[in-house]
Amino acid sequence: MPQTLTDKIPVDWKSLIYRGVESDELDYKAAMNWDRLTRPGRAKLVRHCLAMANTKGGYVVVGVGEDASGHPSVYTGLNREEAHSFDPSIVGPFINRHVEPPIDFTIERPLVDGKRYAVFVIRPFASLPHVCANGVEGELQQGVFYIRTTDASSRPAVRAMELHQLIQRALRNQRELLGRMLRGILYENREQAEKPSLRFGDDAATARNYFLRRHPLPAGADMIRLEIVVVPPEYDPERFSFAELRRAAEAARQPRTEEEWLAPGELEKAYCTNTALRIFPENTTKFCQIGKSGLLFYTRLAPTPNRRLPGEFLLKFSAEAVDFISRLYAELGFVEQMLEMRVTLANTDRLILTATTPEERRTRQGRPIRTALQQDSDPCRIAEVKTTLRRTAADLASGCEAHAARLMREIGERFNLDERFYRQLPKLIRTYLDKR
């Protein structure tokens, strides 16, 4: 059985270990023996686990060292003694003696390419954020809330906004817990809770197959397929009328000089099936379907000559997708309900995100603008890039550029993009979305 971070998303251990870039959800440590670590050395691991649990959860991979330039790319793994030292029955109690409430985590020891690694799988806090209960000089401060930042550091939450976000996340988790308890009382049969996701999954598979029968993606083709599926929390096949779907889609689309999501005029040609409003423009490889259940399915093909995809195209696509989805679901009334946005890029093996050329960096008036990428990425090493965002429509709308930037980061990490690219992302996305 595959191990999971959320008990829903299977972990690809090989992809995780070879990702080669640290983030707010991933940290690498060189090979070590827990039994031989000093107390401050052990406390450093406690700090990373504590910070990730207070943020989004994540992974600490032990057995990957840094090369001469500081990149985590020395895959030594652990010898038998080192791997055995990361015994959950010993490590777990030590970590949770320094944390209140205890962190929900496991230690996995996957075998990848013949080498053994230790991976701390840390889950985000369920109801209350974790505070350091016992300090360790130089590494842990008692009474401090640690957080994980986008520059891959684990530090105390010292800014008012950071503490505010911790409180807001705790309140949201408690509301969701109360909601689950109430649903459990009203619907005693737990199998009923699984049916909505299965029904949504069947609808998405039907839409995907419909598109692929008309636009198959042959093996070795110089193109990729982008797919976004947005899943509401509950399944009702007749929740919306076609008039409501069309009105919401028209209100959601914002006309721009460039359109990577839906171009001007494409929405006007939408037609109704028995179960969905479908947008399938002729002479294009775009396909969008909004079901009466509230499910959104979008896919398109994008050319990648010589296995290269312009990074600016992906940035614009991500920005438009998050912008459209936030407006659509706000119009449909999903303001405070949690949405699940599943994103897939298929046929990405050996794909490179390319920098923008000087000619492409010019506006219609000829004035230069900032480039999205300063240099080409590394080749992607996996056949499919997958990620998931879970947000309310209100949350998406209030921080569209931040969520689009996170989506780009989730994708860009598979291409080992330079960290400098992520720093300018929110500003680039906001500039693009504001350009009418």
Coordinates of C-alpha atoms in Angstrom, one line a residue:
M1 CA 0.0 0.0 0.0
P2 CA 1.4 3.5 -0.9
Q3 CA 2.1 5.8 2.1
T4 CA 0.3 9.1 2.2
L5 CA 0.6 12.5 3.7
T6 CA -3.2 13.0 4.0
D7 CA -4.3 9.4 3.7
K8 CA -5.7 10.3 0.3
I9 CA -2.7 11.3 -1.9
P10 CA -0.2 8.5 -2.6
V11 CA 3.5 9.5 -2.2
D12 CA 5.9 8.9 -5.1
W13 CA 9.0 8.3 -2.9
K14 CA 11.4 8.5 -5.9
S15 CA 10.1 11.8 -7.1
L16 CA 10.2 13.2 -3.6
I17 CA 13.8 12.2 -2.9
Y18 CA 15.1 13.3 -6.3
R19 CA 13.1 16.6 -6.4
G20 CA 16.3 18.5 -5.7
V21 CA 14.9 21.7 -4.2
E22 CA 13.8 22.4 -0.7
S23 CA 10.5 24.3 0.0
D24 CA 8.0 25.0 2.8
E25 CA 6.9 21.4 2.5
L26 CA 10.2 19.6 1.9
D27 CA 13.6 19.6 3.7
Y28 CA 16.7 17.4 3.1
K29 CA 19.2 16.2 5.6
A30 CA 22.5 14.4 5.0
A31 CA 22.9 10.8 6.3
M32 CA 23.0 10.6 10.1
N33 CA 22.5 8.2 13.0
W34 CA 19.8 9.3 15.5
D35 CA 21.5 7.5 18.3
R36 CA 24.8 9.5 17.8
L37 CA 23.2 12.9 17.5
T38 CA 23.7 15.5 20.2
R39 CA 20.6 17.0 21.9
P40 CA 20.9 20.2 19.8
G41 CA 21.2 18.0 16.7
R42 CA 18.0 16.2 17.6
A43 CA 16.3 19.5 18.5
K44 CA 17.0 20.7 14.9
L45 CA 14.8 17.9 13.6
V46 CA 12.2 18.8 16.2
R47 CA 12.2 22.4 14.9
H48 CA 11.6 21.3 11.3
C49 CA 8.8 18.9 12.2
L50 CA 7.2 21.6 14.5
A51 CA 7.4 24.3 11.8
M52 CA 5.9 22.0 9.0
A53 CA 3.1 20.8 11.3
N54 CA 2.2 24.5 11.9
T55 CA 2.2 25.3 8.2
K56 CA 1.0 22.8 5.6
G57 CA 2.6 19.6 6.7
G58 CA 5.5 18.1 4.7
Y59 CA 8.5 15.8 4.6
V60 CA 12.0 15.7 6.1
V61 CA 14.1 13.4 4.0
V62 CA 17.2 12.0 5.8
G63 CA 19.9 10.6 3.5
V64 CA 20.4 13.4 0.9
G65 CA 23.4 15.6 1.2
E66 CA 24.5 18.8 -0.5
D67 CA 26.9 19.1 -3.4
A68 CA 29.6 21.7 -3.6
S69 CA 27.1 24.4 -4.7
G70 CA 24.8 23.7 -1.8
H71 CA 22.1 21.8 -3.8
P72 CA 20.6 18.7 -2.2
S73 CA 21.7 16.2 -4.8
V74 CA 24.1 13.7 -3.1
Y75 CA 21.9 10.6 -2.7
T76 CA 23.9 8.6 -0.3
G77 CA 21.0 7.0 1.6
L78 CA 21.5 5.4 5.0
N79 CA 23.4 2.4 6.0
R80 CA 21.7 -0.3 8.0
E81 CA 22.7 1.0 11.4
E82 CA 21.6 4.6 10.5
A83 CA 18.3 3.5 9.1
H84 CA 17.6 1.3 12.1
S85 CA 18.3 4.2 14.5
F86 CA 15.2 6.1 13.2
D87 CA 12.9 3.9 15.2
P88 CA 9.5 5.6 15.5
S89 CA 9.1 4.3 19.1
I90 CA 12.3 6.1 20.1
V91 CA 12.3 9.2 17.9
G92 CA 8.5 9.9 18.2
P93 CA 8.5 10.3 22.0
F94 CA 11.6 12.5 22.0
I95 CA 10.0 14.9 19.5
N96 CA 6.7 15.1 21.2
R97 CA 8.3 15.7 24.6
H98 CA 9.3 19.1 23.1
V99 CA 5.9 19.9 21.5
E100 CA 2.4 20.6 22.8
P101 CA 0.0 19.3 21.5
P102 CA 1.8 16.2 20.0
I103 CA 2.6 16.3 16.3
D104 CA 0.9 13.8 14.1
F105 CA 3.7 12.2 12.0
T106 CA 5.2 8.9 10.9
I107 CA 8.7 7.9 9.9
E108 CA 8.9 5.9 6.7
R109 CA 12.0 4.1 5.5
P110 CA 11.5 3.7 1.7
L111 CA 14.0 1.9 -0.5
V112 CA 14.7 3.9 -3.7
D113 CA 17.2 2.7 -6.3
G114 CA 18.7 0.3 -3.9
K115 CA 19.3 2.9 -1.1
R116 CA 17.4 3.2 2.1
Y117 CA 16.2 6.6 3.3
A118 CA 14.3 7.9 6.4
V119 CA 11.4 10.2 5.7
F120 CA 9.5 12.1 8.4
V121 CA 5.9 12.4 7.1
I122 CA 4.4 15.4 9.0
R123 CA 0.7 16.2 8.9
P124 CA -0.6 19.7 9.5
F125 CA -2.2 20.4 12.9
A126 CA -5.8 19.3 13.2
S127 CA -7.3 21.8 15.7
L128 CA -4.6 23.7 17.7
P129 CA -1.2 24.9 16.4
H130 CA 1.8 23.3 18.1
V131 CA 4.0 25.3 20.5
C132 CA 7.5 24.4 21.7
A133 CA 7.0 23.0 25.2
N134 CA 10.7 22.5 26.2
G135 CA 13.5 24.6 24.9
V136 CA 17.0 23.5 23.7
E137 CA 19.7 26.1 23.7
G138 CA 20.5 27.3 20.3
E139 CA 17.7 25.4 18.5
L140 CA 14.4 25.6 20.3
Q141 CA 12.8 28.4 22.4
Q142 CA 10.1 27.4 24.9
G143 CA 6.7 29.0 24.3
V144 CA 7.4 29.8 20.6
F145 CA 5.2 28.8 17.6
Y146 CA 7.5 27.8 14.7
I147 CA 6.5 28.1 11.0
R148 CA 7.9 26.9 7.7
T149 CA 8.5 29.6 5.1
T150 CA 8.8 29.5 1.3
D151 CA 12.6 30.0 1.5
A152 CA 12.8 26.6 3.3
S153 CA 13.5 27.9 6.7
S154 CA 11.9 26.8 10.0
R155 CA 11.7 29.9 12.3
P156 CA 9.6 31.4 15.0
A157 CA 6.3 33.2 14.0
V158 CA 7.2 36.7 14.9
R159 CA 5.1 38.9 12.7
A160 CA 1.5 39.7 13.5
M161 CA 0.2 38.4 10.2
E162 CA 2.0 35.1 10.8
L163 CA 0.3 34.6 14.2
H164 CA -3.0 35.8 12.7
Q165 CA -2.8 33.1 10.0
L166 CA -2.1 30.4 12.6
I167 CA -5.2 31.5 14.5
Q168 CA -7.3 31.6 11.4
R169 CA -6.2 28.2 10.3
A170 CA -7.0 26.8 13.7
L171 CA -10.5 28.3 13.6
R172 CA -11.1 26.9 10.1
N173 CA -10.0 23.5 11.2
Q174 CA -12.3 23.5 14.2
R175 CA -15.2 24.6 12.0
E176 CA -14.5 21.7 9.6
L177 CA -14.2 19.3 12.5
L178 CA -17.5 20.4 13.9
G179 CA -19.0 20.0 10.4
R180 CA -17.7 16.5 10.1
M181 CA -19.1 15.6 13.5
L182 CA -22.5 16.9 12.5
R183 CA -22.5 15.1 9.2
G184 CA -21.5 11.9 11.1
I185 CA -24.5 12.3 13.3
L186 CA -26.8 13.0 10.4
Y187 CA -25.4 10.3 8.1
E188 CA -24.3 7.3 10.2
N189 CA -23.3 5.2 7.2
R190 CA -19.7 6.3 6.4
E191 CA -19.9 4.7 3.0
Q192 CA -22.2 7.5 1.9
A193 CA -19.4 10.0 2.5
E194 CA -17.3 8.3 -0.2
K195 CA -19.9 8.3 -2.9
P196 CA -19.6 12.0 -3.8
S197 CA -15.9 11.7 -4.7
L198 CA -16.6 8.6 -6.7
R199 CA -19.4 10.3 -8.6
F200 CA -17.3 13.3 -9.3
G201 CA -14.5 11.1 -10.4
D202 CA -16.7 9.2 -12.8
D203 CA -17.9 12.5 -14.3
A204 CA -14.4 13.8 -14.7
A205 CA -13.3 10.5 -16.4
T206 CA -16.2 10.7 -18.8
A207 CA -15.3 14.2 -19.8
R208 CA -11.6 13.3 -20.2
N209 CA -12.3 10.3 -22.4
Y210 CA -14.7 12.4 -24.5
F211 CA -11.8 14.9 -25.2
L212 CA -9.1 12.3 -25.7
R213 CA -11.2 10.4 -28.3
R214 CA -11.2 13.5 -30.4
H215 CA -7.7 14.8 -29.5
P216 CA -5.5 11.8 -28.5
L217 CA -2.1 12.4 -27.1
P218 CA 0.2 10.0 -29.0
A219 CA 3.3 8.6 -27.2
G220 CA 6.3 10.7 -28.0
A221 CA 4.2 13.7 -29.2
D222 CA 5.8 17.1 -28.9
M223 CA 3.0 18.5 -26.8
I224 CA 1.6 18.2 -23.3
R225 CA -1.9 18.1 -21.9
L226 CA -3.0 20.4 -19.1
E227 CA -5.9 19.4 -17.0
I228 CA -7.7 21.1 -14.1
V229 CA -10.6 19.5 -12.2
V230 CA -12.5 21.4 -9.5
V231 CA -14.5 19.3 -7.1
P232 CA -17.2 20.8 -4.8
P233 CA -17.7 19.3 -1.3
E234 CA -21.0 17.5 -2.0
Y235 CA -22.5 15.8 -5.1
D236 CA -25.9 16.8 -6.3
P237 CA -26.4 16.0 -10.0
E238 CA -29.2 18.7 -10.4
R239 CA -27.7 21.4 -8.2
F240 CA -27.6 24.1 -10.9
S241 CA -29.7 24.9 -14.0
F242 CA -28.0 25.6 -17.3
A243 CA -29.0 29.2 -17.1
E244 CA -27.2 29.5 -13.7
L245 CA -24.1 27.9 -15.1
R246 CA -24.0 30.1 -18.2
R247 CA -24.6 33.3 -16.2
A248 CA -21.8 32.3 -13.7
A249 CA -19.4 31.4 -16.5
E250 CA -20.0 34.7 -18.3
A251 CA -19.5 36.7 -15.0
A252 CA -16.3 34.8 -14.3
R253 CA -14.5 35.3 -17.6
Q254 CA -12.5 38.5 -17.7
P255 CA -11.5 39.7 -21.2
R256 CA -7.8 40.4 -21.7
T257 CA -5.5 41.1 -24.6
E258 CA -4.2 37.5 -24.2
E259 CA -6.3 34.5 -23.3
E260 CA -4.6 31.1 -22.4
W261 CA -7.7 29.8 -20.6
L262 CA -10.7 30.9 -22.7
A263 CA -10.4 33.4 -25.5
P264 CA -13.0 36.0 -26.4
G265 CA -15.9 34.5 -28.2
E266 CA -15.3 30.9 -27.1
L267 CA -17.7 31.1 -24.2
E268 CA -20.4 32.4 -26.4
K269 CA -20.4 29.2 -28.4
A270 CA -21.0 27.0 -25.3
Y271 CA -23.7 24.4 -25.6
C272 CA -25.7 22.1 -23.3
T273 CA -25.4 18.4 -22.9
N274 CA -27.7 16.4 -20.7
T275 CA -25.6 17.1 -17.6
A276 CA -23.2 20.0 -18.3
L277 CA -22.5 23.3 -20.1
R278 CA -19.7 22.4 -22.5
I279 CA -17.2 24.7 -24.2
F280 CA -15.4 23.0 -27.1
P281 CA -14.3 25.5 -29.7
E282 CA -13.8 24.3 -33.2
N283 CA -10.2 24.2 -34.6
T284 CA -8.7 24.4 -31.1
T285 CA -7.6 21.8 -28.6
K286 CA -9.3 23.4 -25.6
F287 CA -12.2 21.7 -23.7
C288 CA -14.1 23.1 -20.7
Q289 CA -17.2 21.5 -19.1
I290 CA -19.1 22.8 -16.1
G291 CA -21.5 20.2 -14.7
K292 CA -24.9 20.8 -13.2
S293 CA -23.3 19.2 -10.1
G294 CA -20.8 22.1 -9.9
L295 CA -17.8 20.0 -11.2
L296 CA -15.5 21.9 -13.5
F297 CA -13.4 19.9 -16.0
Y298 CA -10.9 21.8 -18.2
T299 CA -8.2 20.4 -20.5
R300 CA -6.1 21.5 -23.4
L301 CA -3.1 20.6 -25.4
A302 CA -0.1 22.8 -25.7
P303 CA 2.7 22.4 -28.2
T304 CA 6.2 21.7 -26.9
P305 CA 8.6 21.7 -29.9
N306 CA 11.9 20.1 -29.0
R307 CA 10.4 19.3 -25.5
R308 CA 10.3 23.0 -24.6
L309 CA 7.3 24.9 -23.1
P310 CA 7.5 28.7 -22.6
G311 CA 7.5 29.4 -18.9
E312 CA 5.5 32.6 -19.5
F313 CA 2.7 30.6 -21.1
L314 CA 2.4 28.4 -18.0
L315 CA 2.4 31.5 -15.7
K316 CA -0.4 33.1 -17.7
F317 CA -2.4 29.9 -17.8
S318 CA -2.1 29.4 -14.0
A319 CA -3.1 33.0 -13.3
E320 CA -6.1 32.9 -15.6
A321 CA -7.2 29.5 -14.3
V322 CA -7.2 30.5 -10.6
D323 CA -8.8 33.9 -11.5
F324 CA -11.6 32.2 -13.5
I325 CA -12.2 29.4 -10.9
S326 CA -12.4 31.9 -8.0
R327 CA -15.0 34.0 -9.8
L328 CA -17.0 31.1 -11.1
Y329 CA -17.5 29.4 -7.8
A330 CA -18.2 32.7 -6.0
E331 CA -21.0 33.3 -8.5
L332 CA -22.3 29.8 -7.9
G333 CA -22.4 30.4 -4.2
F334 CA -19.5 28.3 -3.0
V335 CA -18.1 31.2 -1.0
E336 CA -17.2 29.5 2.3
Q337 CA -17.3 25.8 1.1
M338 CA -14.0 24.0 0.5
L339 CA -13.1 23.3 -3.1
E340 CA -10.5 20.8 -4.3
M341 CA -8.6 21.9 -7.4
R342 CA -6.7 19.0 -9.0
V343 CA -4.0 20.0 -11.6
T344 CA -2.3 17.6 -14.0
L345 CA 0.4 18.1 -16.7
A346 CA 0.7 15.0 -18.8
N347 CA 3.6 13.9 -21.0
T348 CA 6.2 16.0 -19.1
D349 CA 9.1 13.6 -19.1
R350 CA 12.2 15.5 -20.3
L351 CA 10.2 18.7 -20.7
I352 CA 12.0 22.0 -20.2
L353 CA 10.4 25.3 -19.2
T354 CA 12.1 27.9 -21.4
A355 CA 13.0 31.5 -20.6
T356 CA 11.2 34.3 -22.5
T357 CA 13.1 35.8 -25.4
P358 CA 13.7 39.6 -25.7
E359 CA 11.2 39.7 -28.6
E360 CA 8.5 38.0 -26.6
R361 CA 9.1 40.4 -23.6
R362 CA 7.7 43.4 -25.5
T363 CA 4.2 44.8 -25.2
R364 CA 2.2 46.0 -28.2
Q365 CA 3.7 49.5 -27.7
G366 CA 7.2 48.2 -27.8
R367 CA 8.1 48.8 -24.2
P368 CA 10.0 46.0 -22.5
I369 CA 8.5 44.2 -19.5
R370 CA 10.0 41.9 -17.0
T371 CA 10.6 38.3 -18.0
A372 CA 8.9 35.4 -16.2
L373 CA 12.0 33.1 -16.4
Q374 CA 15.6 34.3 -16.4
Q375 CA 16.9 31.0 -17.6
D376 CA 15.7 27.6 -18.9
S377 CA 14.7 25.0 -16.3
D378 CA 16.1 21.5 -15.8
P379 CA 14.3 18.7 -17.6
C380 CA 11.4 17.3 -15.7
R381 CA 12.0 13.7 -14.7
I382 CA 8.4 12.4 -14.4
A383 CA 5.8 11.6 -17.0
E384 CA 3.0 13.5 -15.1
V385 CA 3.1 16.5 -12.8
K386 CA 0.2 16.5 -10.3
T387 CA -0.7 18.8 -7.5
T388 CA -3.8 19.8 -5.5
L389 CA -5.1 23.0 -4.0
R390 CA -7.8 23.0 -1.4
R391 CA -9.4 26.5 -0.8
T392 CA -12.7 28.2 -0.6
A393 CA -13.8 30.5 -3.4
A394 CA -13.6 33.4 -1.1
D395 CA -10.0 32.5 -0.2
L396 CA -9.1 32.1 -3.8
A397 CA -10.6 35.4 -4.8
S398 CA -9.0 37.3 -1.9
G399 CA -5.5 36.1 -2.8
C400 CA -5.6 35.1 -6.4
E401 CA -2.0 36.0 -7.2
A402 CA -0.8 34.2 -4.1
H403 CA -2.6 31.0 -4.9
A404 CA -1.6 31.1 -8.6
A405 CA 2.0 31.6 -7.4
R406 CA 1.7 28.6 -5.2
L407 CA 0.3 26.6 -8.1
M408 CA 3.3 27.7 -10.2
R409 CA 5.7 26.8 -7.4
E410 CA 4.2 23.3 -7.0
I411 CA 4.7 22.8 -10.8
G412 CA 8.1 24.6 -11.0
E413 CA 9.6 22.4 -8.3
R414 CA 9.3 19.4 -10.6
F415 CA 11.5 21.4 -13.0
N416 CA 14.0 22.5 -10.4
L417 CA 13.4 26.2 -11.1
D418 CA 15.7 28.8 -9.6
E419 CA 14.4 30.2 -6.3
R420 CA 14.7 33.7 -7.7
F421 CA 11.8 32.9 -10.1
Y422 CA 9.3 32.4 -7.2
R423 CA 10.2 35.7 -5.5
Q424 CA 8.8 37.7 -8.4
L425 CA 5.8 35.5 -9.1
P426 CA 3.0 37.3 -7.2
K427 CA 4.0 40.6 -8.8
L428 CA 4.2 39.2 -12.3
I429 CA 0.8 37.5 -11.9
R430 CA -0.9 40.6 -10.5
T431 CA 0.6 42.7 -13.4
Y432 CA -0.7 40.2 -15.9
L433 CA -4.2 40.0 -14.4
D434 CA -4.5 43.8 -14.1
K435 CA -3.6 44.2 -17.8
R436 CA -6.9 44.6 -19.6

